[in-house]
Coordinates of C-alpha atoms in Angstrom, one line a residue:
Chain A
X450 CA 25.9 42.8 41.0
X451 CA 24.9 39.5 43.3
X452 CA 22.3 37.4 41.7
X453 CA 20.7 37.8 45.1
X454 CA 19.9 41.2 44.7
X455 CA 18.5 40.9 41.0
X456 CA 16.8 37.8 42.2
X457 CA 15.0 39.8 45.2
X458 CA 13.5 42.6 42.5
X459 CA 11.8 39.5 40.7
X460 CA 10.2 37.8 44.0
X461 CA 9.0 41.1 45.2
X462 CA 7.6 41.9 41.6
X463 CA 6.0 38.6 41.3
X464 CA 4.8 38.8 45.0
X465 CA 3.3 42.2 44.6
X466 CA 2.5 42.2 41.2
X467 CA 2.1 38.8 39.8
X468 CA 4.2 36.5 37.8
X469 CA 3.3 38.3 34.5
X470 CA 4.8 41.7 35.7
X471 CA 7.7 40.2 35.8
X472 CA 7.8 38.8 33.2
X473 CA 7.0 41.4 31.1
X474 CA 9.5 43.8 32.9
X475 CA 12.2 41.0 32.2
X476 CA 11.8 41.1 29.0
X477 CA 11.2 44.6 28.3
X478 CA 15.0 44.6 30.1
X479 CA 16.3 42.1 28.0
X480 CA 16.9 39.4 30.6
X481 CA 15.7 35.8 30.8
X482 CA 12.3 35.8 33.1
X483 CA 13.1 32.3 34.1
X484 CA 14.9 34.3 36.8
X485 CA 18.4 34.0 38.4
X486 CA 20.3 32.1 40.0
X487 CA 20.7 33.8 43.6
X488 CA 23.8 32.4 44.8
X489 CA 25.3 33.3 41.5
X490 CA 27.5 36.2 41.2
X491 CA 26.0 38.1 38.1
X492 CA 28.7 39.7 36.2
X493 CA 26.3 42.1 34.0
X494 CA 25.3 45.2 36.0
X495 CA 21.3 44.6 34.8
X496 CA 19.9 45.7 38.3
X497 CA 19.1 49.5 36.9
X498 CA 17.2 48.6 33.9
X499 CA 15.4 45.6 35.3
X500 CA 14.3 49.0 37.5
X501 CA 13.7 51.1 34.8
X502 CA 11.5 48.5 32.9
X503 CA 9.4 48.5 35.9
X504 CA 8.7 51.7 36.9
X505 CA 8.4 52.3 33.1
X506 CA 5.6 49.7 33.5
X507 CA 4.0 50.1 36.7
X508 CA 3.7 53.7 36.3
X509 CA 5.6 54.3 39.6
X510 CA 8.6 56.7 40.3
X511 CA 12.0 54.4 40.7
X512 CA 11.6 55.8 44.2
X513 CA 8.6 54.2 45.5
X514 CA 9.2 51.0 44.0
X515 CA 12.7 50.8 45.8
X516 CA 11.1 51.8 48.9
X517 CA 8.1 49.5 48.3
X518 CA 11.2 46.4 47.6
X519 CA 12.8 47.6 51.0
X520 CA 9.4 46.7 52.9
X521 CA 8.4 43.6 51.4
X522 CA 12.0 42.5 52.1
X523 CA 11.4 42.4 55.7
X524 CA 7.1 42.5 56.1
X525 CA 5.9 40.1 53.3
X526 CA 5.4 36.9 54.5
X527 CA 7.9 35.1 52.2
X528 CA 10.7 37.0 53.2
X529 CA 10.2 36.1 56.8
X530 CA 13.8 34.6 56.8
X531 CA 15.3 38.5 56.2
X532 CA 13.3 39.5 59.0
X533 CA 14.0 37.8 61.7
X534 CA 18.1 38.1 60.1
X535 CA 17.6 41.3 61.1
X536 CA 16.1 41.1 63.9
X537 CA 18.6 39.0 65.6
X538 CA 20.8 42.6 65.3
X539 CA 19.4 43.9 68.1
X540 CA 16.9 44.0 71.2
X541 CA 14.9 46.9 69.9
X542 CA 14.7 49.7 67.2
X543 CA 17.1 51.6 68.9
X544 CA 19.9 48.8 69.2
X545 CA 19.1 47.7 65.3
X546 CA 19.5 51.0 64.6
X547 CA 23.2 50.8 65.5
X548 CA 23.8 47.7 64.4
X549 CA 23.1 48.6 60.6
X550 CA 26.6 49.6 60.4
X551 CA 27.8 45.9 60.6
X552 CA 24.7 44.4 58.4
X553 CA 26.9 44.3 55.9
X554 CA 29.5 42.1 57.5
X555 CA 26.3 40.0 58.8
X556 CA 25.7 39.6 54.9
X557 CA 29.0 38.8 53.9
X558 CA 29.1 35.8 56.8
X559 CA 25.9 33.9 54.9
X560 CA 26.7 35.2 51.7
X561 CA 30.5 35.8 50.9
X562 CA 30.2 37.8 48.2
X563 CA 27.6 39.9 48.7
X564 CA 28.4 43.7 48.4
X565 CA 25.5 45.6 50.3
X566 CA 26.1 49.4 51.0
X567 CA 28.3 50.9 53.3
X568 CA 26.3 51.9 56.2
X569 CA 27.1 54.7 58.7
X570 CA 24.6 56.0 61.4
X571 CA 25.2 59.3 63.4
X572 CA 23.0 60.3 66.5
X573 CA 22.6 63.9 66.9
X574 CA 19.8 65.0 69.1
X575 CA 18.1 62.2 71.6
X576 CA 16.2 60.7 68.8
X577 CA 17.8 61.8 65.9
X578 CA 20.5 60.0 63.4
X579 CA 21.0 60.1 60.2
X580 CA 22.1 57.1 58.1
X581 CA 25.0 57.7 55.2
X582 CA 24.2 55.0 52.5
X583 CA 26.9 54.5 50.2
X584 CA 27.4 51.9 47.2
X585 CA 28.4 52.6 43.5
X586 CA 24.6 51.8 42.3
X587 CA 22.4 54.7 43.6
X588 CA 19.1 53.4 45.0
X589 CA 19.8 51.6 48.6
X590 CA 18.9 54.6 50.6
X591 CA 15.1 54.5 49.3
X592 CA 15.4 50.8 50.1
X593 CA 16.7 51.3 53.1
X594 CA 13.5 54.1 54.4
X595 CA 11.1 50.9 53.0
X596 CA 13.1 48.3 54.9
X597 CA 13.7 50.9 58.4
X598 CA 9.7 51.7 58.4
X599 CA 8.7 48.3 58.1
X600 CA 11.1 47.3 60.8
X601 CA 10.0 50.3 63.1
X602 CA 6.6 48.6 62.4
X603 CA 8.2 45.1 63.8
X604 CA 9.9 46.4 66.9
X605 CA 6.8 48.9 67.8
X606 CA 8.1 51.9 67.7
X607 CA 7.3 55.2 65.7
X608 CA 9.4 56.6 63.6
X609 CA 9.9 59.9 60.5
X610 CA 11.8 58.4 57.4
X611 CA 13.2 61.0 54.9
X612 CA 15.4 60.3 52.0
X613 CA 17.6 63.7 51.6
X614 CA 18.8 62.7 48.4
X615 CA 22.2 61.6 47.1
X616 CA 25.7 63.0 46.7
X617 CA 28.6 61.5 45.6
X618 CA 27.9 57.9 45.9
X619 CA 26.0 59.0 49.4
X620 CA 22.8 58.8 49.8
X621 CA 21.1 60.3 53.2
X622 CA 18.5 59.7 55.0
X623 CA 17.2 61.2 57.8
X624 CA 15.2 59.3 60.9
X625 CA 13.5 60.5 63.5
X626 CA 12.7 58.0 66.5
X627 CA 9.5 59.6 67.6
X628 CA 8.5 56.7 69.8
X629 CA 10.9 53.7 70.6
X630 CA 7.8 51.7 72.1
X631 CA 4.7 53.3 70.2
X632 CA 2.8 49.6 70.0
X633 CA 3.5 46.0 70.8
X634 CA 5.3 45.6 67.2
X635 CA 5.7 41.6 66.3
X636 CA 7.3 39.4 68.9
X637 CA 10.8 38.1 68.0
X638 CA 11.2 34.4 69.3
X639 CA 14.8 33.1 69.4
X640 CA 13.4 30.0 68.4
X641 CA 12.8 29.5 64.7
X642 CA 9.0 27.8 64.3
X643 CA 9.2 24.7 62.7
X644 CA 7.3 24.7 58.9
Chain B
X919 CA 19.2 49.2 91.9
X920 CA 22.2 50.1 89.8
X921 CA 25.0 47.7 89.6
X922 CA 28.0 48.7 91.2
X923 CA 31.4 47.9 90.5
X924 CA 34.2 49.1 92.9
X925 CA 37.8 48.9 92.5
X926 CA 39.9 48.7 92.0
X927 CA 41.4 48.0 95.4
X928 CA 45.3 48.8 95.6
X929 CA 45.4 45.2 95.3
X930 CA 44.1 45.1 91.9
X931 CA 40.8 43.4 93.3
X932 CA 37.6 44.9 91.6
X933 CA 34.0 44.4 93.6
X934 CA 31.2 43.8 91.8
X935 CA 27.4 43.5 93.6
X936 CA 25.0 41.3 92.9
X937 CA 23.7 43.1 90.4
X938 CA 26.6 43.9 88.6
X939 CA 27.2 40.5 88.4
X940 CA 23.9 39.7 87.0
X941 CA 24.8 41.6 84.6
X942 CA 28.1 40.5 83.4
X943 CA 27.2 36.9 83.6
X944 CA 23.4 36.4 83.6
X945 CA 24.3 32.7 83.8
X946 CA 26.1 32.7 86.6
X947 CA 25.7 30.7 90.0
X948 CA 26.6 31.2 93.7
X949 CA 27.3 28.7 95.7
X950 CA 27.8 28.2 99.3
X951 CA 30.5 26.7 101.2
X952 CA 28.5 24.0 102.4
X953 CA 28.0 23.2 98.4
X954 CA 24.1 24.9 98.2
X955 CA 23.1 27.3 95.7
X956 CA 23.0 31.1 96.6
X957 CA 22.2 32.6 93.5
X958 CA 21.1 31.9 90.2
X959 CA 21.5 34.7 87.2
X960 CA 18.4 35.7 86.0
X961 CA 18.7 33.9 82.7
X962 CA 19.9 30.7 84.4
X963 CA 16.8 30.6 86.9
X964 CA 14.3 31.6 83.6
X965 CA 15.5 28.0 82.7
X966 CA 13.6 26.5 85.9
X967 CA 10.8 28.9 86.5
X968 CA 8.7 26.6 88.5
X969 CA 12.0 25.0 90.6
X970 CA 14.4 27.5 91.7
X971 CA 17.4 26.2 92.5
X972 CA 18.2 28.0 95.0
X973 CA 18.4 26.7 98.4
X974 CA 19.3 23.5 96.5
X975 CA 22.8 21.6 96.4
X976 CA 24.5 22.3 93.5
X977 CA 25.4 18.6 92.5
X978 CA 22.0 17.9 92.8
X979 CA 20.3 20.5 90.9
X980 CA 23.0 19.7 88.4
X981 CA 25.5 16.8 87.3
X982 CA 29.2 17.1 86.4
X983 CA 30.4 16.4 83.0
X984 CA 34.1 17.1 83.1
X985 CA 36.3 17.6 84.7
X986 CA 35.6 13.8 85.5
X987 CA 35.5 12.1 88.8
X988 CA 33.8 15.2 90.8
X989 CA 32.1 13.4 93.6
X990 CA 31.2 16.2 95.9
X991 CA 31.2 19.6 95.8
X992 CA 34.5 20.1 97.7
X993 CA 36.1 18.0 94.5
X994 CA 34.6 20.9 92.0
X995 CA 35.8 23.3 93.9
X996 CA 39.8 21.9 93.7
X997 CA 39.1 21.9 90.2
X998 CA 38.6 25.5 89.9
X999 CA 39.7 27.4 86.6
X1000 CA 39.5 24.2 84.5
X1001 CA 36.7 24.0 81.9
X1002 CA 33.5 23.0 83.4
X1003 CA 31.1 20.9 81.8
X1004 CA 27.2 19.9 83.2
X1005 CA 24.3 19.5 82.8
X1006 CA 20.4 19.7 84.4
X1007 CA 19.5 16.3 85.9
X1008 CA 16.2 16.8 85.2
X1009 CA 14.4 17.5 81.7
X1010 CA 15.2 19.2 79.4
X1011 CA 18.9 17.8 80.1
X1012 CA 20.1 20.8 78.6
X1013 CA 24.4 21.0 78.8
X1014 CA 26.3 24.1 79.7
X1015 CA 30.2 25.1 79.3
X1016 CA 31.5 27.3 81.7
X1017 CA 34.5 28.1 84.0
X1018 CA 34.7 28.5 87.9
X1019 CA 36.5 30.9 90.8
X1020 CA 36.9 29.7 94.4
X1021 CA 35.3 32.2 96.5
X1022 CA 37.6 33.4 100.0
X1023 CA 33.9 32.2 101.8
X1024 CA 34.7 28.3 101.0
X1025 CA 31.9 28.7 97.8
X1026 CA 32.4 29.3 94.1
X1027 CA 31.2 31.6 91.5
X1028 CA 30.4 29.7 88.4
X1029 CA 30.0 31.0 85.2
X1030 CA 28.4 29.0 82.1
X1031 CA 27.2 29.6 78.4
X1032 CA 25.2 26.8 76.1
X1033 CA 28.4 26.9 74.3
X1034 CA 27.3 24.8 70.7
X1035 CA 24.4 22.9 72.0
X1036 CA 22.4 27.0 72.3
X1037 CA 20.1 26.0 68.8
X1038 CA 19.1 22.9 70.9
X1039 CA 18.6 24.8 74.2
X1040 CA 16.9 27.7 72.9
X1041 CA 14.3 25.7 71.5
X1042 CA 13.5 24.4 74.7
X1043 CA 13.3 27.7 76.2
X1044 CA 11.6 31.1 75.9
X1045 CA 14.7 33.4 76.2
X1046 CA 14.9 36.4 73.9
X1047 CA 18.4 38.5 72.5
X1048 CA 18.3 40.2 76.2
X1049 CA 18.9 37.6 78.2
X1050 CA 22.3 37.2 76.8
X1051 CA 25.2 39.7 77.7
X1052 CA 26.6 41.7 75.1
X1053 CA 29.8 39.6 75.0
X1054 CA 27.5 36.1 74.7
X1055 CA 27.9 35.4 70.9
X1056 CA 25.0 33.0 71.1
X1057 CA 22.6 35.4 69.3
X1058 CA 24.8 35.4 66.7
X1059 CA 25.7 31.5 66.5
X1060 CA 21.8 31.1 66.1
X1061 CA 21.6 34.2 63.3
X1062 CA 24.3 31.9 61.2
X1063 CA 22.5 29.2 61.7
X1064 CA 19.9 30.6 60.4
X1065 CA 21.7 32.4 57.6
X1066 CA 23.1 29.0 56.8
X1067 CA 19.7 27.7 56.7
X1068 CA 18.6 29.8 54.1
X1069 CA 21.8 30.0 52.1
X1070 CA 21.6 26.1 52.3
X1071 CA 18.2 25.9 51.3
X1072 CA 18.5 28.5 47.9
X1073 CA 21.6 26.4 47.1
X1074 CA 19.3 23.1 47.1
X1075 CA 16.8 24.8 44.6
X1076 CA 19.8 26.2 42.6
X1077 CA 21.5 22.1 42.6
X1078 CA 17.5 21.2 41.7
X1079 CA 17.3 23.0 38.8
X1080 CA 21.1 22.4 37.9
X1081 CA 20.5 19.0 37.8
X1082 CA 17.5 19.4 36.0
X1083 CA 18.6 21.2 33.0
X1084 CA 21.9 18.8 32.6
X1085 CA 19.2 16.1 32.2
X1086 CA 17.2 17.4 29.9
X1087 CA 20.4 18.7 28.4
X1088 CA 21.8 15.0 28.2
X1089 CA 18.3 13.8 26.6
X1090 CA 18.5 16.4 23.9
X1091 CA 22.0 15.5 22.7
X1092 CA 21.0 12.0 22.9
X1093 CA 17.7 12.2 20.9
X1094 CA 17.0 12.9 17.4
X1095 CA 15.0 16.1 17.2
X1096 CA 12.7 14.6 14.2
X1097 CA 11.1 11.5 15.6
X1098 CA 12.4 11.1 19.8
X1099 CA 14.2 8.1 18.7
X1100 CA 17.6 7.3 20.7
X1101 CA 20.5 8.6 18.4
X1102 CA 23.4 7.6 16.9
X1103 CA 25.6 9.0 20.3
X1104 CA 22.9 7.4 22.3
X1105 CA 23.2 4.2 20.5
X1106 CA 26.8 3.6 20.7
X1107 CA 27.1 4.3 24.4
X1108 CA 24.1 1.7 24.8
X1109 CA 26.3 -0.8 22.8
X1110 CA 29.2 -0.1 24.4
X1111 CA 27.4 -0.6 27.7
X1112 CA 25.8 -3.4 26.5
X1113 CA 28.9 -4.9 25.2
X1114 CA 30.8 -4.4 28.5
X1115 CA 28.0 -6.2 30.5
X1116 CA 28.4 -9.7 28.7
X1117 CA 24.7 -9.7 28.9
X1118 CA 22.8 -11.0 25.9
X1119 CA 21.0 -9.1 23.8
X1120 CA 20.2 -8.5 19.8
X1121 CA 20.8 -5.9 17.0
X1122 CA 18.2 -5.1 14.8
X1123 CA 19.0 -3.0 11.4
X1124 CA 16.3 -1.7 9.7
X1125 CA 16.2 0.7 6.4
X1126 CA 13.5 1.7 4.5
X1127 CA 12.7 0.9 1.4
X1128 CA 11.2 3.1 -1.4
X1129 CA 11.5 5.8 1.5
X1130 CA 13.6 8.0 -1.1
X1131 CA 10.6 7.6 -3.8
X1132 CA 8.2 9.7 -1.3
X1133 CA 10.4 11.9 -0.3
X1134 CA 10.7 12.7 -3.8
X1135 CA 7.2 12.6 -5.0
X1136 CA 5.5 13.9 -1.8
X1137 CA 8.0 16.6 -0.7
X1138 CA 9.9 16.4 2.6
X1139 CA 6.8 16.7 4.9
X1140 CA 5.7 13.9 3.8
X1141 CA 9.1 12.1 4.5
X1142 CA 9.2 13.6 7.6
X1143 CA 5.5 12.2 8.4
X1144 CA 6.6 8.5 7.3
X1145 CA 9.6 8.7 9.7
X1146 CA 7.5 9.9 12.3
X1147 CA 4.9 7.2 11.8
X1148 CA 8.0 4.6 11.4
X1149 CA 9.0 6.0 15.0
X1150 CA 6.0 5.3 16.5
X1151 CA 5.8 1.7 15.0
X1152 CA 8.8 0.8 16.5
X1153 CA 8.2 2.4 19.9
X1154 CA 5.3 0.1 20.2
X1155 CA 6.9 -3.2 19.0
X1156 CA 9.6 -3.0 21.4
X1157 CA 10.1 -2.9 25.1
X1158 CA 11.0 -0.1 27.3
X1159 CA 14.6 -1.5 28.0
X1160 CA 14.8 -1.8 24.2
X1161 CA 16.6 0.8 22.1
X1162 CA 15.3 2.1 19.5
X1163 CA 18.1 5.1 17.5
X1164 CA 17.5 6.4 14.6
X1165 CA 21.1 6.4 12.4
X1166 CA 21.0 7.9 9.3
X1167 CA 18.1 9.0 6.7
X1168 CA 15.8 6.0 6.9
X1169 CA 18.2 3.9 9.0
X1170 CA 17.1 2.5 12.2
X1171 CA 19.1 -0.1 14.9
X1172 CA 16.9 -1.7 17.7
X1173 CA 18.5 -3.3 20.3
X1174 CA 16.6 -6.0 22.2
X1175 CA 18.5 -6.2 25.9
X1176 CA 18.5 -9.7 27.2
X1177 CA 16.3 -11.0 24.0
X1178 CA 18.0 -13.2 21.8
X1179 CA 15.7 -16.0 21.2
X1180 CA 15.9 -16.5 17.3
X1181 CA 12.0 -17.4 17.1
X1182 CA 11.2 -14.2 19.3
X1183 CA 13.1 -12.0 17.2
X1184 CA 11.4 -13.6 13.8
X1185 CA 8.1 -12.8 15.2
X1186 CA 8.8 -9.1 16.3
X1187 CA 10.9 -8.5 12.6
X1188 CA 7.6 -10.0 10.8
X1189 CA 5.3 -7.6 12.9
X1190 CA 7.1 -4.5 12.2
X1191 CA 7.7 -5.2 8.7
X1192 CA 4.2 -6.2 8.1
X1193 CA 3.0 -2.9 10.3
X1194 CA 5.9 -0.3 7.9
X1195 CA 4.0 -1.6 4.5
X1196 CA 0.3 -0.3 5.4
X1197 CA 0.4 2.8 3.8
X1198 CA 0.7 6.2 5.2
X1199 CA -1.5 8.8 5.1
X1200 CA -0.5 12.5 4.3
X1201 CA -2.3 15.0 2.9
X1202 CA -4.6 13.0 1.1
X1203 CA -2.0 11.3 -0.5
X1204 CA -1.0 7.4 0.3
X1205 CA 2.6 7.4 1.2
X1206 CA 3.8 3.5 0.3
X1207 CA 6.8 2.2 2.3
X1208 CA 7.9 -1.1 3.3
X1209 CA 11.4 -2.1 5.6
X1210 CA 14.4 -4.7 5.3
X1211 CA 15.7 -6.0 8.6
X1212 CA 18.9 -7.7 9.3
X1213 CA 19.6 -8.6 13.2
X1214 CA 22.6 -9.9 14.8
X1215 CA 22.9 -12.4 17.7
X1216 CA 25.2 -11.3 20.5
X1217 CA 25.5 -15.4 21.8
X1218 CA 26.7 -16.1 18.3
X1219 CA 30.0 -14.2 19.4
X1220 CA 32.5 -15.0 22.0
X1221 CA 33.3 -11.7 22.4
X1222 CA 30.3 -9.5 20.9
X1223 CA 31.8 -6.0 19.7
X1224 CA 29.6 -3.9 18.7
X1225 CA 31.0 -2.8 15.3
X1226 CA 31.4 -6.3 14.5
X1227 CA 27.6 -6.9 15.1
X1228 CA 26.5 -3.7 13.3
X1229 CA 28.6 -5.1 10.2
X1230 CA 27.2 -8.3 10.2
X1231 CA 23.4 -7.0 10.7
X1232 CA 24.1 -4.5 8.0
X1233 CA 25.1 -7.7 5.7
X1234 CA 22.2 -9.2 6.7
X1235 CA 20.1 -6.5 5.9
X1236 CA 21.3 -6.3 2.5
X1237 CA 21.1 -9.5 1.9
X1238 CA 17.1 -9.4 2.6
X1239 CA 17.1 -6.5 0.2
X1240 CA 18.7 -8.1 -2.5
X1241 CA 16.3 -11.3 -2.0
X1242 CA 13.7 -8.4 -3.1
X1243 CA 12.7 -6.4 0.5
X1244 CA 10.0 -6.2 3.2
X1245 CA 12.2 -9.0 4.2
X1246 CA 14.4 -10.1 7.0
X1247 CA 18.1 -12.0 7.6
X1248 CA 19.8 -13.5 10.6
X1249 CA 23.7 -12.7 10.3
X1250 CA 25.7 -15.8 9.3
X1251 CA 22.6 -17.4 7.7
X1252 CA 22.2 -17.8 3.8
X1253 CA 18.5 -17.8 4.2
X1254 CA 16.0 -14.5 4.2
X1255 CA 12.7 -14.8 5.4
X1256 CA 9.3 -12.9 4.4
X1257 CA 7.0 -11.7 7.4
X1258 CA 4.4 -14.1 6.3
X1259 CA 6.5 -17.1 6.0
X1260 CA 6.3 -18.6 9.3
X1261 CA 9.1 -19.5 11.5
X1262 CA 12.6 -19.4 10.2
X1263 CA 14.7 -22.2 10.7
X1264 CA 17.1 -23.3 13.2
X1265 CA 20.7 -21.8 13.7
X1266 CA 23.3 -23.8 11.3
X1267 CA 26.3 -21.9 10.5
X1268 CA 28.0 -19.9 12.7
X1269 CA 28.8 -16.2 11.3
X1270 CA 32.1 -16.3 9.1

């Protein structure tokens, strides 16, 4: 798997939990807590025990901790550059909503080789879609509810998350757009703030 | 109001409404015949919220880029359907690309775009993702950019640390793990360099003598201290252009880069053997050492190579040993000298 993605589970475990955590979940997964190098394509598939090791050691379901990763991606202030990546998909949570089938081609233009899930978004009801994850490593679809509530949370609008488990390589989850423009949410400027 | 488009016409002509065309093209301008502006897209006049151009003349409220030589409206106009370059005359100067169409009234419909100066414009303006029509890739230019930026900017740390670890990397397989000294890689890539230069410098051999006695009596810790302590010695008597390598067991070269003055040389040989035979403490027990130096001149050679020199400071060397150690020899000289004797003589023979 991309060094990016290993490399993401170790800023959001030293970010949330501190530089020890990691450590100690590094190690207890056999890997080098100097870290990795994110532009490196990792050849070892380590991503599920590095998971393991830290659920193991945080006491938390593999679950939450995937949909904790998927909101610090977009909400913690060190990942502001994935944030506003993302939000250059679309005007508002409806728009991003469809765009999220081509956020992997948007990762593959700044990062060649960077296999994210398949994405695929139906609408049924005015208000209701449901979003097919698929990729060979199960997880993304609890990474995707933390990074779609935090990014409801950005554009202001109120919205149900569910993960309806996974089949297959699928994973579903199920969202509910209660309120496109619940609040304010955090203004998106075009122009990139200098510092 | 909702845009309307109409058409089309049996003649293949589709009508589109004001609206519809702020739509399309939100940075688009009508212009009259008489060359003033009718109508700025709402994106285009967000650009000059407190002087709306229209009402104004076109070529004044902008000026032409390319094609080149448009003097007057009527000029742009017969130039219709090339590309279209210009820019605001006032500040921010900010360029746009963009295409025209003569319109039957004697005016033109022009179209524009910030084409690859948008990261520059944007910052100059307070636009957002919806002022730009669907087909306007200029969201997306400025989300590469940004992607570039970042992807950029983790490949700088990655190159950082790279660089990093090959230096460190580089030290290590040029240092002897015991005492830091240079080692024996180290030292022949210094000579070679040295050599290569043409500029002067002097080789220093130094063994140890009786260092085999405390190894053997006192256990290898010991030894190891006494090298250690040797180390240090001869970091201190040298310079920091000066190589110090350790070569072999109790073997040492020195090499003193642009120093080759004999009576300079004497003096540092006299300090350091006079500094290797105070004894060493280790564990309670007095380690006793002393040194034998032999040094070659590079000036005495018209071509210094560096074996040569090594083989002719390792004569010397063994030549002060003989004369009964804690001594030092200048290559090509008869004579060895003891720290305390004072200066050695001038140069007489040149090195056979």
């Amino acid at each position: 798997m991309h060094g990016m993605i290993i490399r993401s589970i170790q800023c959001f475990l030293e970010d949330t939990y501190g530089r020890p955590v990691w450590e100690d979940v590094a190690k207890a997964a056999g890997l080098d807590p100097e870290g990795f190098e994110a532009m490196m394509p990792n050849r070892e598939t380590r991503t599920p025990d590095v998971l393991s090791a830290a659920s193991q050691h945080l006491g938390k379901p593999r679950e939450t901790l995937l949909e904790d990763l998927g909101t610090y991606l977009v909400a913690h202030p060190a990942m502001q550059v994935v944030r506003r990546l993302l939000r250059f998909c679309g005007p508002d949570f409806h728009d991003f909503l469809y765009s999220l089938e081509e956020l992997p081609e948007r990762a593959r233009l700044a990062v060649p080789d960077l296999e994210l899930p398949v994405l695929d978004l139906r609408e049924h009801d005015s208000g209701d879609y449901t979003l097919t994850v698929t990729h060979y490593v199960p997880g993304f679809g609890h990474v995707m509810v933390g990074m779609l509530r935090a990014m409801a949370d950005d554009y202001g609008a109120l919205v149900l998350l569910e993960h309806k488990g996974r089949a297959a390589a699928c994973e579903i989850v199920s969202i509910r757009l209660a309120e496109p423009a619940f609040s304010a949410g955090r203004r998106f400027d075009l122009r990139l703030k200098a510092g | 109001m909702i845009p309307s488009v109409q058409g089309p016409a049996p003649d293949g002509a589709v009508v589109l409404d004001a609206d519809a065309v702020d739509l399309f093209m939100p940075m688009s301008l009508t212009v009259a015949a008489s060359g003033h502006i009718r109508h700025a897209g709402p994106t285009l006049a967000k650009l000059r919220p407190d002087a709306p151009m229209v009402g104004r003349r076109l070529l004044e409220v902008f000026e032409p880029r390319r094609p080149r030589g448009v003097g007057s409206f009527a000029d742009l106009r017969a130039a219709c359907g090339a590309p279209l370059v210009m820019a605001f005359r006032d500040q921010p100067r900010t360029a746009f690309k963009g295409h025209g169409q003569a319109l039957p009234d004697g005016g033109m419909l022009i179209n524009l775009s910030f084409g690859i100066g948008a990261v520059e414009a944007l910052a100059a303006y307070d636009l957002t993702g919806a002022d730009f029509a669907p087909t306007d890739l200029t969201v997306e230019m400025l989300y590469l950019v940004e992607a570039n930026a970042a992807v950029q900017a983790d490949l700088r740390r990655l190159t950082l640390r790279l660089d990093g670890a090959k230096s460190a990397a580089v030290e290590q397989a040029h240092s002897d793990t015991l005492t830091g000294l240079r080692n024996r890689r180290a030292l022949d890539m210094a000579l070679q360099r040295y050599a290569a230069s043409r500029e002067a410098f002097a080789l220093m051999h130094l063994d140890l003598d009786r260092f085999k006695a405390v190894n053997d009596t006192r256990g290898h810790a010991a030894g190891d201290h006494v090298l250690q302590q040797v180390a240090a010695i001869l970091r201190e008597e040298t310079r920091e252009a000066d190589t110090v390598a350790r070569v072999g067991g109790d073997e040492f070269v020195l090499i003193f880069y642009r120093l080759t003055e004999r009576r300079r040389l004497a003096r540092i040989a006299s300090r350091l053997l006079r500094r290797l035979s105070e004894p060493v403490e280790y564990d309670g027990a007095r380690c006793e050492i002393s040194g034998s130096i032999g040094i070659a001149l590079s000036q005495d050679y018209p071509r210094p190579d560096p074996d040569r020199m090594l083989q002719d400071a390792d004569a010397a060397l063994y030549r002060s040993k003989r004369a009964g150690r804690a001594r030092y020899a200048f290559a090509g000289e008869d004579a060895t000298h003891r720290p305390d004797a004072g200066e050695p003589p001038a140069r007489i023979t040149p090195p056979s």
